[in-house]
Coordinates of C-alpha atoms and ligand atoms in Angstrom, one line a residue:
X29 CA -13.9 -27.6 -29.3
X30 CA -11.3 -25.1 -28.2
X31 CA -11.6 -23.8 -24.7
X32 CA -9.8 -20.6 -25.7
X33 CA -12.0 -17.9 -27.3
X34 CA -10.7 -15.2 -29.6
X35 CA -10.6 -12.6 -26.8
X36 CA -7.5 -14.3 -25.4
X37 CA -4.5 -13.0 -27.1
X38 CA -1.1 -14.6 -27.4
X39 CA 1.2 -14.3 -24.3
X40 CA 3.7 -11.5 -24.1
X41 CA 6.5 -14.0 -24.9
X42 CA 4.7 -15.0 -28.1
X43 CA 4.3 -11.3 -29.1
X44 CA 8.1 -10.7 -28.5
X45 CA 10.3 -9.8 -31.5
X46 CA 14.1 -9.8 -31.1
X47 CA 15.5 -6.3 -31.0
X48 CA 12.2 -4.5 -30.4
X49 CA 12.0 -2.3 -27.4
X50 CA 11.0 1.0 -25.9
X51 CA 14.1 2.8 -27.1
X52 CA 13.2 6.1 -25.4
X53 CA 15.0 5.2 -22.1
X54 CA 18.3 7.0 -21.8
X55 CA 21.2 4.8 -22.7
X56 CA 23.6 3.9 -20.0
X57 CA 27.2 5.3 -20.1
X58 CA 29.5 3.3 -22.3
X59 CA 31.5 1.9 -19.3
X60 CA 28.4 1.0 -17.3
X61 CA 29.1 -2.7 -17.5
X62 CA 32.8 -2.3 -16.4
X63 CA 31.6 -0.6 -13.2
X64 CA 29.8 -3.8 -12.1
X65 CA 32.1 -6.4 -10.6
X66 CA 32.5 -9.4 -13.0
X67 CA 31.2 -11.8 -10.4
X68 CA 27.9 -9.9 -10.2
X69 CA 27.3 -9.9 -13.9
X70 CA 25.0 -12.3 -15.7
X71 CA 26.6 -14.8 -18.0
X72 CA 23.6 -14.5 -20.4
X73 CA 21.0 -11.8 -20.9
X74 CA 17.6 -12.6 -19.1
X75 CA 15.0 -14.2 -21.3
X76 CA 12.7 -11.2 -21.3
X77 CA 10.2 -10.5 -24.0
X78 CA 11.0 -7.6 -26.4
X79 CA 8.2 -5.3 -27.3
X80 CA 7.5 -1.6 -27.9
X81 CA 5.9 0.4 -25.1
X82 CA 2.5 0.7 -26.7
X83 CA 2.5 -3.1 -27.4
X84 CA 3.2 -3.7 -23.7
X85 CA 0.5 -1.2 -22.5
X86 CA -2.1 -2.7 -24.8
X87 CA -1.3 -6.2 -23.9
X88 CA -1.8 -5.6 -20.2
X89 CA -4.7 -3.2 -20.5
X90 CA -6.5 -5.7 -22.7
X91 CA -5.8 -8.5 -20.3
X92 CA -7.1 -6.4 -17.4
X93 CA -10.5 -5.9 -19.2
X94 CA -11.0 -9.7 -19.1
X95 CA -11.3 -9.5 -15.3
X96 CA -14.7 -9.2 -13.7
X97 CA -14.7 -7.0 -10.7
X98 CA -16.9 -5.1 -8.3
X99 CA -16.1 -2.0 -10.2
X100 CA -17.4 -3.5 -13.5
X101 CA -20.5 -5.3 -12.3
X102 CA -22.7 -7.0 -9.8
X103 CA -20.8 -9.7 -7.8
X104 CA -23.3 -11.7 -5.7
X105 CA -20.7 -14.1 -4.3
X106 CA -22.2 -15.5 -1.1
X107 CA -20.1 -15.5 2.1
X108 CA -17.7 -13.0 0.6
X109 CA -19.6 -9.7 0.9
X110 CA -18.3 -8.3 -2.4
X111 CA -19.7 -4.8 -1.8
X112 CA -18.6 -1.8 -3.7
X113 CA -15.4 -0.3 -2.1
X114 CA -15.7 3.5 -1.7
X115 CA -12.9 5.3 -3.4
X116 CA -12.6 7.5 -0.3
X117 CA -11.0 4.5 1.4
X118 CA -8.3 4.4 -1.3
X119 CA -7.6 8.1 -0.9
X120 CA -7.1 7.6 2.8
X121 CA -4.9 4.6 2.5
X122 CA -2.7 6.4 0.0
X123 CA -2.1 9.5 2.2
X124 CA 1.7 9.7 2.3
X125 CA 1.8 9.7 6.1
X126 CA 0.2 6.3 6.1
X127 CA 1.5 4.8 2.9
X128 CA 5.0 6.1 3.2
X129 CA 5.6 5.1 6.9
X130 CA 8.5 2.8 7.3
X131 CA 7.4 -0.3 9.3
X132 CA 10.5 0.1 11.5
X133 CA 9.9 3.8 12.2
X134 CA 10.2 4.7 15.8
X135 CA 7.0 5.3 17.7
X136 CA 7.6 9.0 17.8
X137 CA 7.6 9.2 14.0
X138 CA 4.5 7.0 13.7
X139 CA 2.0 8.8 16.1
X140 CA -0.7 9.3 13.4
X141 CA -0.8 5.6 12.4
X142 CA -0.6 4.4 16.0
X143 CA -3.5 6.7 16.9
X144 CA -5.6 5.4 14.0
X145 CA -4.9 1.8 15.0
X146 CA -5.8 2.5 18.6
X147 CA -9.0 4.2 17.6
X148 CA -9.9 1.4 15.1
X149 CA -9.5 -1.1 17.9
X150 CA -11.9 0.9 20.0
X151 CA -14.5 1.3 17.2
X152 CA -14.4 -2.5 16.5
X153 CA -14.8 -3.2 20.2
X154 CA -17.8 -0.9 20.2
X155 CA -19.3 -2.5 17.1
X156 CA -18.9 -6.1 18.5
X157 CA -19.5 -5.5 22.2
X158 CA -16.1 -7.0 23.0
X159 CA -13.6 -5.7 25.7
X160 CA -10.6 -5.4 23.4
X161 CA -9.5 -6.1 19.8
X162 CA -6.2 -7.1 18.1
X163 CA -5.7 -5.9 14.6
X164 CA -2.8 -8.1 13.8
X165 CA -4.2 -11.1 11.9
X166 CA -3.9 -10.9 8.2
X167 CA -7.3 -12.4 7.3
X168 CA -10.3 -14.1 8.8
X169 CA -8.7 -17.5 8.7
X170 CA -5.7 -16.2 10.7
X171 CA -8.1 -14.4 13.0
X172 CA -9.7 -17.8 13.8
X173 CA -6.3 -19.3 14.5
X174 CA -5.4 -16.3 16.8
X175 CA -8.7 -16.7 18.6
X176 CA -8.4 -20.4 19.2
X177 CA -4.8 -20.1 20.3
X178 CA -6.0 -17.6 22.9
X179 CA -8.7 -20.1 24.0
X180 CA -6.0 -22.7 24.3
X181 CA -3.8 -20.4 26.4
X182 CA -6.8 -19.5 28.6
X183 CA -7.5 -23.2 29.5
X184 CA -3.8 -23.9 30.0
X185 CA -3.5 -20.9 32.3
X186 CA -6.2 -22.5 34.5
X187 CA -4.5 -25.8 34.5
X188 CA -7.4 -27.2 32.5
X189 CA -5.5 -29.5 30.2
X190 CA -8.2 -32.1 29.3
X191 CA -10.0 -30.0 26.7
X192 CA -9.0 -31.4 23.3
X193 CA -12.1 -30.8 21.2
X194 CA -13.6 -27.9 19.2
X195 CA -17.3 -28.2 18.1
X196 CA -18.1 -26.9 14.6
X197 CA -21.4 -27.0 12.8
X198 CA -21.6 -28.9 9.5
X199 CA -22.4 -25.8 7.6
X200 CA -19.3 -24.0 8.7
X201 CA -16.6 -22.5 6.5
X202 CA -13.7 -24.9 5.9
X203 CA -11.4 -22.6 7.8
X204 CA -13.1 -23.4 11.1
X205 CA -12.2 -27.1 11.3
X206 CA -8.8 -26.2 9.7
X207 CA -8.2 -23.7 12.5
X208 CA -9.1 -26.3 15.2
X209 CA -6.7 -28.8 13.7
X210 CA -3.9 -26.3 13.4
X211 CA -4.2 -25.4 17.0
X212 CA -4.0 -29.0 17.9
X213 CA -7.7 -29.8 18.6
X214 CA -9.9 -32.5 17.3
X215 CA -12.9 -31.2 15.3
X216 CA -16.3 -32.5 16.3
X217 CA -18.9 -31.8 13.6
X218 CA -22.4 -30.9 14.7
X219 CA -25.3 -31.6 12.3
X220 CA -27.8 -29.0 11.3
X221 CA -31.5 -29.1 12.2
X222 CA -34.1 -29.1 9.5
X223 CA -34.6 -25.4 9.9
X224 CA -30.9 -24.8 9.0
X225 CA -29.8 -23.9 12.6
X226 CA -27.5 -25.9 14.7
X227 CA -29.1 -29.2 16.0
X228 CA -29.3 -28.2 19.7
X229 CA -29.8 -31.7 21.0
X230 CA -26.8 -33.0 19.0
X231 CA -24.8 -30.0 20.2
X232 CA -25.6 -30.7 23.9
X233 CA -24.7 -34.4 23.5
X234 CA -21.3 -33.5 22.1
X235 CA -20.5 -30.8 24.7
X236 CA -18.6 -31.9 27.7
X237 CA -15.4 -31.7 29.8
X238 CA -13.3 -32.2 26.7
X239 CA -14.8 -29.3 24.8
X240 CA -12.3 -26.4 24.6
X241 CA -14.5 -24.2 22.4
X242 CA -17.4 -24.0 20.0
X243 CA -17.2 -22.1 16.7
X244 CA -20.4 -20.7 15.5
X245 CA -21.0 -18.6 12.4
X246 CA -23.8 -16.1 13.1
X247 CA -25.6 -15.4 10.9
X248 CA -24.8 -18.8 9.6
X249 CA -23.3 -19.6 6.2
X250 CA -26.9 -20.4 5.1
X251 CA -27.7 -16.7 5.8
X252 CA -29.8 -17.5 8.8
X253 CA -29.6 -16.0 12.2
X254 CA -28.9 -18.7 14.8
X255 CA -32.3 -18.5 16.5
X256 CA -31.2 -20.5 19.6
X257 CA -27.8 -18.8 20.0
X258 CA -28.7 -17.9 23.6
X259 CA -29.2 -21.6 24.5
X260 CA -26.0 -22.6 22.7
X261 CA -23.9 -20.1 24.6
X262 CA -25.4 -20.9 28.0
X263 CA -24.7 -24.6 27.5
X264 CA -21.2 -23.9 26.3
X265 CA -20.3 -21.8 29.4
X266 CA -22.0 -24.3 31.7
X267 CA -19.6 -26.9 30.3
X268 CA -16.6 -24.7 31.0
X269 CA -15.9 -24.1 27.3
X270 CA -15.5 -20.8 25.4
X271 CA -17.6 -19.6 22.4
X272 CA -16.0 -18.4 19.2
X273 CA -18.0 -16.4 16.7
X274 CA -17.0 -16.5 13.1
X275 CA -17.9 -12.9 12.2
X276 CA -17.6 -13.2 8.4
X277 CA -21.3 -12.4 8.2
X278 CA -21.2 -9.4 10.4
X279 CA -22.5 -7.3 7.5
X280 CA -26.0 -8.6 8.3
X281 CA -26.2 -7.5 11.9
X282 CA -24.3 -4.2 12.3
X283 CA -25.9 -2.1 14.9
X284 CA -28.4 -4.8 15.8
X285 CA -26.4 -7.7 17.3
X286 CA -23.3 -7.3 19.4
X287 CA -21.6 -10.7 19.8
X288 CA -19.8 -9.8 23.0
X289 CA -23.0 -8.6 24.6
X290 CA -24.7 -11.8 23.6
X291 CA -22.1 -13.9 25.4
X292 CA -19.5 -14.8 22.8
X293 CA -16.0 -14.8 24.2
X294 CA -14.0 -14.2 21.0
X295 CA -14.7 -13.4 17.4
X296 CA -13.0 -12.3 14.2
X297 CA -14.0 -9.6 11.8
X298 CA -13.2 -9.7 8.1
X299 CA -12.5 -6.1 7.4
X300 CA -12.1 -6.8 3.7
X301 CA -15.7 -8.1 3.7
X302 CA -17.7 -6.0 6.1
X303 CA -15.6 -2.9 6.0
X304 CA -14.9 -2.7 2.3
X305 CA -11.4 -3.4 1.1
X306 CA -11.1 -4.8 -2.4
X307 CA -10.7 -8.5 -2.2
X308 CA -11.2 -11.6 -4.2
X309 CA -7.8 -11.7 -5.8
X310 CA -6.4 -13.4 -2.7
X311 CA -5.5 -10.4 -0.5
X312 CA -4.3 -8.5 1.3
X313 CA -7.0 -8.6 4.0
X314 CA -7.2 -8.1 7.7
X315 CA -8.9 -10.3 10.3
X316 CA -9.0 -8.4 13.7
X317 CA -10.1 -10.4 16.7
X318 CA -12.3 -9.1 19.5
X319 CA -12.2 -10.7 22.9
X320 CA -14.2 -10.6 26.2
X321 CA -12.3 -9.6 29.4
X322 CA -11.1 -13.1 30.3
X323 CA -9.1 -13.4 27.1
X324 CA -7.5 -9.9 27.1
X325 CA -4.3 -11.0 28.8
X326 CA -3.6 -13.4 25.9
X327 CA -4.0 -11.0 23.0
X328 CA -1.1 -11.0 20.5
X329 CA 1.6 -8.4 21.0
X330 CA 2.7 -5.8 20.5
X331 CA -0.5 -3.9 21.2
X332 CA -0.8 -0.1 20.8
X333 CA -0.7 1.6 24.2
X334 CA -1.8 5.1 25.0
X335 CA 0.4 6.8 27.6
X336 CA -1.1 9.2 30.2
X337 CA 0.3 12.1 28.2
X338 CA -1.8 11.1 25.2
X339 CA 1.1 9.8 23.1
X340 CA 1.0 6.3 21.6
X341 CA 3.6 3.5 21.6
X342 CA 3.9 -0.2 20.9
X343 CA 4.2 -2.6 23.8
X344 CA 7.8 -3.5 24.5
X345 CA 9.2 -7.0 24.1
X346 CA 8.1 -9.2 27.1
X347 CA 5.9 -6.4 28.6
X348 CA 2.9 -8.8 28.7
X349 CA 4.2 -12.3 29.4
X350 CA 0.7 -13.9 29.1
X351 CA 0.4 -12.9 25.4
X352 CA 0.3 -15.7 22.9
X353 CA 3.0 -13.7 21.1
X354 CA 3.1 -12.3 17.6
X355 CA 0.8 -13.6 14.8
X356 CA 2.1 -11.4 12.0
X357 CA 5.0 -9.3 11.1
X358 CA 5.0 -5.6 12.0
X359 CA 1.5 -4.4 12.8
X360 CA -0.8 -6.4 10.4
X361 CA -2.1 -5.2 7.1
X362 CA -2.0 -1.5 8.0
X363 CA -3.2 -0.3 4.5
X364 CA -6.3 -2.5 4.8
X365 CA -6.9 -1.2 8.4
X366 CA -6.7 2.4 7.2
X367 CA -9.5 1.6 4.7
X368 CA -11.6 0.0 7.4
X369 CA -11.2 3.0 9.6
X370 CA -12.2 5.4 6.8
X371 CA -15.2 3.3 6.0
X372 CA -16.3 3.1 9.7
X373 CA -15.8 6.8 10.3
X374 CA -17.6 7.7 7.1
X375 CA -20.6 5.7 8.0
X376 CA -20.9 6.2 11.8
X377 CA -23.2 4.2 14.0
X378 CA -26.5 5.0 12.1
X379 CA -24.8 4.5 8.7
X380 CA -23.6 1.0 9.7
X381 CA -27.1 0.1 10.8
X382 CA -28.4 1.2 7.4
X383 CA -25.8 -0.9 5.7
X384 CA -27.1 -4.0 7.4
X385 CA -30.8 -3.1 6.9
X386 CA -30.2 -2.6 3.2
X387 CA -28.2 -5.7 2.7
X388 CA -30.8 -7.8 4.5
X389 CA -33.6 -6.2 2.5
X390 CA -31.8 -6.8 -0.8
X391 CA -31.3 -10.5 0.0
X392 CA -34.9 -11.1 1.0
X393 CA -36.1 -9.3 -2.1
X394 CA -34.1 -11.6 -4.4
X395 CA -35.1 -14.6 -2.4
X396 CA -38.8 -13.8 -2.8
X397 CA -38.5 -13.1 -6.5
X398 CA -36.7 -16.3 -7.3
X399 CA -39.0 -18.5 -5.2
X400 CA -41.0 -20.7 -7.6
X401 CA -38.4 -20.9 -10.3
X402 CA -35.7 -22.1 -7.8
X403 CA -36.2 -23.9 -4.5
X404 CA -35.4 -21.9 -1.4
X405 CA -34.9 -24.7 1.2
X406 CA -35.2 -22.4 4.2
X407 CA -38.4 -20.4 4.3
X408 CA -37.8 -18.1 7.1
X409 CA -36.5 -14.6 6.4
X410 CA -32.8 -14.6 5.6
X411 CA -30.2 -12.1 6.7
X412 CA -27.7 -10.7 4.1
X413 CA -27.6 -13.9 2.0
X414 CA -29.6 -17.0 1.2
X415 CA -29.3 -20.4 -0.3
X416 CA -31.3 -21.3 -3.4
X417 CA -31.2 -24.8 -4.9
X418 CA -31.4 -26.1 -8.4
X419 CA -32.0 -29.7 -7.3
X420 CA -35.5 -29.8 -8.8
X421 CA -34.3 -28.2 -12.1
X422 CA -31.6 -30.9 -12.2
X423 CA -34.0 -33.7 -11.7
X424 CA -36.3 -32.3 -14.4
X425 CA -33.9 -31.2 -17.0
X426 CA -30.3 -32.4 -16.2
X427 CA -29.1 -28.8 -15.8
X428 CA -27.0 -28.4 -12.7
X429 CA -26.1 -25.5 -10.6
X430 CA -22.6 -25.3 -12.2
X431 CA -24.3 -24.9 -15.6
X432 CA -26.5 -22.1 -14.3
X433 CA -23.4 -20.4 -12.9
X434 CA -21.7 -20.6 -16.3
X435 CA -24.8 -19.4 -18.1
X436 CA -24.9 -16.3 -15.8
X437 CA -21.5 -15.3 -17.2
X438 CA -23.0 -15.1 -20.7
X439 CA -25.6 -12.7 -19.3
X440 CA -23.0 -10.4 -17.8
X441 CA -23.1 -11.5 -14.2
X442 CA -20.6 -12.9 -11.9
X443 CA -22.0 -16.2 -10.6
X444 CA -22.9 -16.6 -6.9
X445 CA -21.1 -19.0 -4.6
X446 CA -22.0 -22.5 -5.6
X447 CA -22.0 -25.9 -3.8
X448 CA -21.4 -24.1 -0.5
X449 CA -22.4 -24.7 2.2
X450 CA -22.0 -28.4 1.4
X451 CA -25.2 -29.2 3.3
X452 CA -27.5 -28.0 0.4
X453 CA -27.9 -30.1 -2.7
X454 CA -27.2 -28.0 -5.9
X455 CA -26.9 -25.0 -3.7
X456 CA -26.3 -21.4 -4.7
X457 CA -25.4 -18.9 -2.0
X458 CA -26.5 -15.5 -3.1
X459 CA -25.4 -12.3 -1.4
X460 CA -26.3 -9.0 -3.1
X461 CA -24.9 -6.6 -0.4
X462 CA -26.3 -3.1 0.3
X463 CA -24.5 -1.3 -2.5
X464 CA -26.6 -2.5 -5.5
X465 CA -29.5 -0.5 -7.0
X466 CA -32.9 -2.0 -7.5
X467 CA -32.3 -1.9 -11.3
X468 CA -29.2 -4.0 -11.0
X469 CA -30.8 -6.5 -8.7
X470 CA -33.9 -6.8 -11.0
X471 CA -31.5 -7.4 -13.9
X472 CA -29.8 -10.2 -12.0
X473 CA -33.2 -11.8 -11.0
X474 CA -34.4 -11.6 -14.7
X475 CA -31.2 -13.4 -15.8
X476 CA -31.7 -16.2 -13.3
X477 CA -35.4 -16.6 -14.2
X478 CA -34.5 -16.7 -17.9
X479 CA -31.9 -19.4 -17.2
X480 CA -34.5 -21.4 -15.4
X481 CA -36.8 -21.2 -18.5
X482 CA -33.9 -22.1 -20.8
X483 CA -33.2 -25.2 -18.7
X484 CA -36.7 -26.4 -19.7
X485 CA -36.8 -25.2 -23.3
X486 CA -33.1 -25.6 -24.4
X487 CA -31.1 -27.4 -21.7
X488 CA -28.1 -27.8 -24.1
X489 CA -27.8 -24.0 -24.3
X490 CA -27.2 -24.0 -20.5
X491 CA -25.1 -27.1 -20.1
X492 CA -22.7 -25.9 -22.9
X493 CA -22.3 -22.3 -21.4
X494 CA -20.5 -20.1 -21.3
X495 CA -20.7 -19.1 -24.9
X496 CA -19.6 -15.4 -24.6
X497 CA -16.7 -15.7 -22.1
X498 CA -13.0 -15.4 -22.9
X499 CA -12.7 -19.1 -22.1
X500 CA -15.2 -21.9 -22.4
X501 CA -15.4 -24.6 -19.8
X502 CA -12.1 -25.5 -18.2
X503 CA -11.2 -28.7 -16.6
X504 CA -11.5 -27.2 -13.1
X505 CA -10.1 -30.3 -11.3
X506 CA -6.9 -30.3 -13.3
X507 CA -6.7 -26.6 -13.0
X508 CA -7.0 -26.8 -9.2
X509 CA -4.8 -29.9 -8.7
X510 CA -2.1 -29.2 -11.3
X511 CA -2.1 -25.4 -11.7
X512 CA 0.1 -24.4 -14.6
X513 CA 0.5 -20.7 -13.9
X514 CA 3.8 -19.9 -15.5
X515 CA 4.8 -19.6 -19.1
X516 CA 7.9 -21.5 -20.0
X517 CA 9.9 -21.3 -23.2
X518 CA 9.1 -24.2 -25.4
X519 CA 12.0 -26.6 -25.6
X520 CA 10.4 -28.8 -28.3
X521 CA 9.5 -31.5 -25.9
X522 CA 6.8 -29.5 -24.2
X523 CA 3.7 -28.5 -26.0
X524 CA 1.4 -25.5 -25.5
X525 CA -1.8 -26.3 -23.6
X526 CA -3.9 -28.5 -25.9
X527 CA -6.5 -26.5 -27.7
Ligands
PLP604 C1 -14.5 -15.6 4.3 C2 -14.8 -16.5 5.4 C3 -13.8 -17.0 6.3 C4 -12.3 -16.8 6.0 O1 -12.0 -15.4 6.0 P1 -10.7 -15.0 5.1 O2 -10.6 -13.5 5.4 O3 -11.0 -15.3 3.7 O4 -9.5 -15.8 5.6 C5 -14.2 -17.7 7.4 N1 -15.5 -18.0 7.6 C6 -16.5 -17.6 6.8 C7 -17.9 -17.9 7.1 C8 -16.2 -16.8 5.6 O5 -17.1 -16.4 4.8

């Protein structure tokens, strides 16, 4: 069976015909080549495809329509908060004053952008209950690294050099243990309790004079509010360690839970999730980090400073020697930060609270409607996302979560996150966000209920899905381990991907 359906067209190189081209571009002067020094000239023309302008346009526009996106449909990818991105944000980010600013422009020519960044830091500090915020990190993962490096600097500044461990729950995102390792710590994994929360007894047993920090995702990657978070934080501080909050799930608690006020010492935001920048294609993002007072001296530099006369400037080299230094070139992903600012200002405090309320309502509604057809391992009310499981369906029919995800594609929906967190057998992490209508959500629920019925009546239909997608099942292991992402001219030895 071919994995390639008829919607996939030949590559642009295969469409190429020698001598074909746009032809409407003014021809260069006759002596153009002579004006280029011989040493700078190519020996042979580049191996570019030759096509007419409409052929090129159609090729790429047709390819673009194969993409699934938030702008084309519902995208319930748990942990990622794939909400609709208001076009107002795009307008703001494209304003020439922001988009056209040179990254090396002197402060005097960059006052508008510096003011926006200064105000964005203050808004995020307000939202999180933290004392100060850095906007520099390029994504949540880099925010984690920034935060843990500040924790390291804090302990070192106190001469406390024995702290070599970071505690991380077993449901955490892979970036948490990766961050701990990159910062030179040993990761200690804490198991979950049956209710999905951190096992507090195991946590207390692991905590000690070697603990530098704990990293808690709240709400957790199971979509559950960490009910005993107060106890965890108290024990952490009593042991002399600091508490990091992975804020990727902040969309669930805006206006209702302020991590800094609750006692967390440091956290990151994923502006591209919570504050709506298009993401999913791998960036760019932004992962600002908020800190409590004790970590302020260690924030990366340069920070934006407001002078007594109201003007803004960047910190000068060496101005704050306690800083952990620079985490990213220039001032971070400024275009993403403009979008976050626009989103935050457009919503305001009450708007942000509504965002969370609606996201939580939508998740609980889907969870309630799926119960019965799918297992929901954690009964208590979820936050903005929840885990369903197809373990029972698999035992009964042989249909796995992966098959259900593929079958959803046939029904016009992007699949949810599957097999994450790793702690749930045949898990599906479903996150609807606040931006979907009841009709859209009902359509998604109907599709999942129909697939559960198909698993019983015609399992083959599900295990061989997708039937309607541009490609059928791919060998995902080979695709991940040996990605072949570039077209190369066939020399005769190589062969096109086997069909
Ligand atoms: C997305 C996510 C991260 C990593 O954030 P990036 O911005 O993708 O680097 C970390 N933790 C959790 C729980 C996440 O969902």
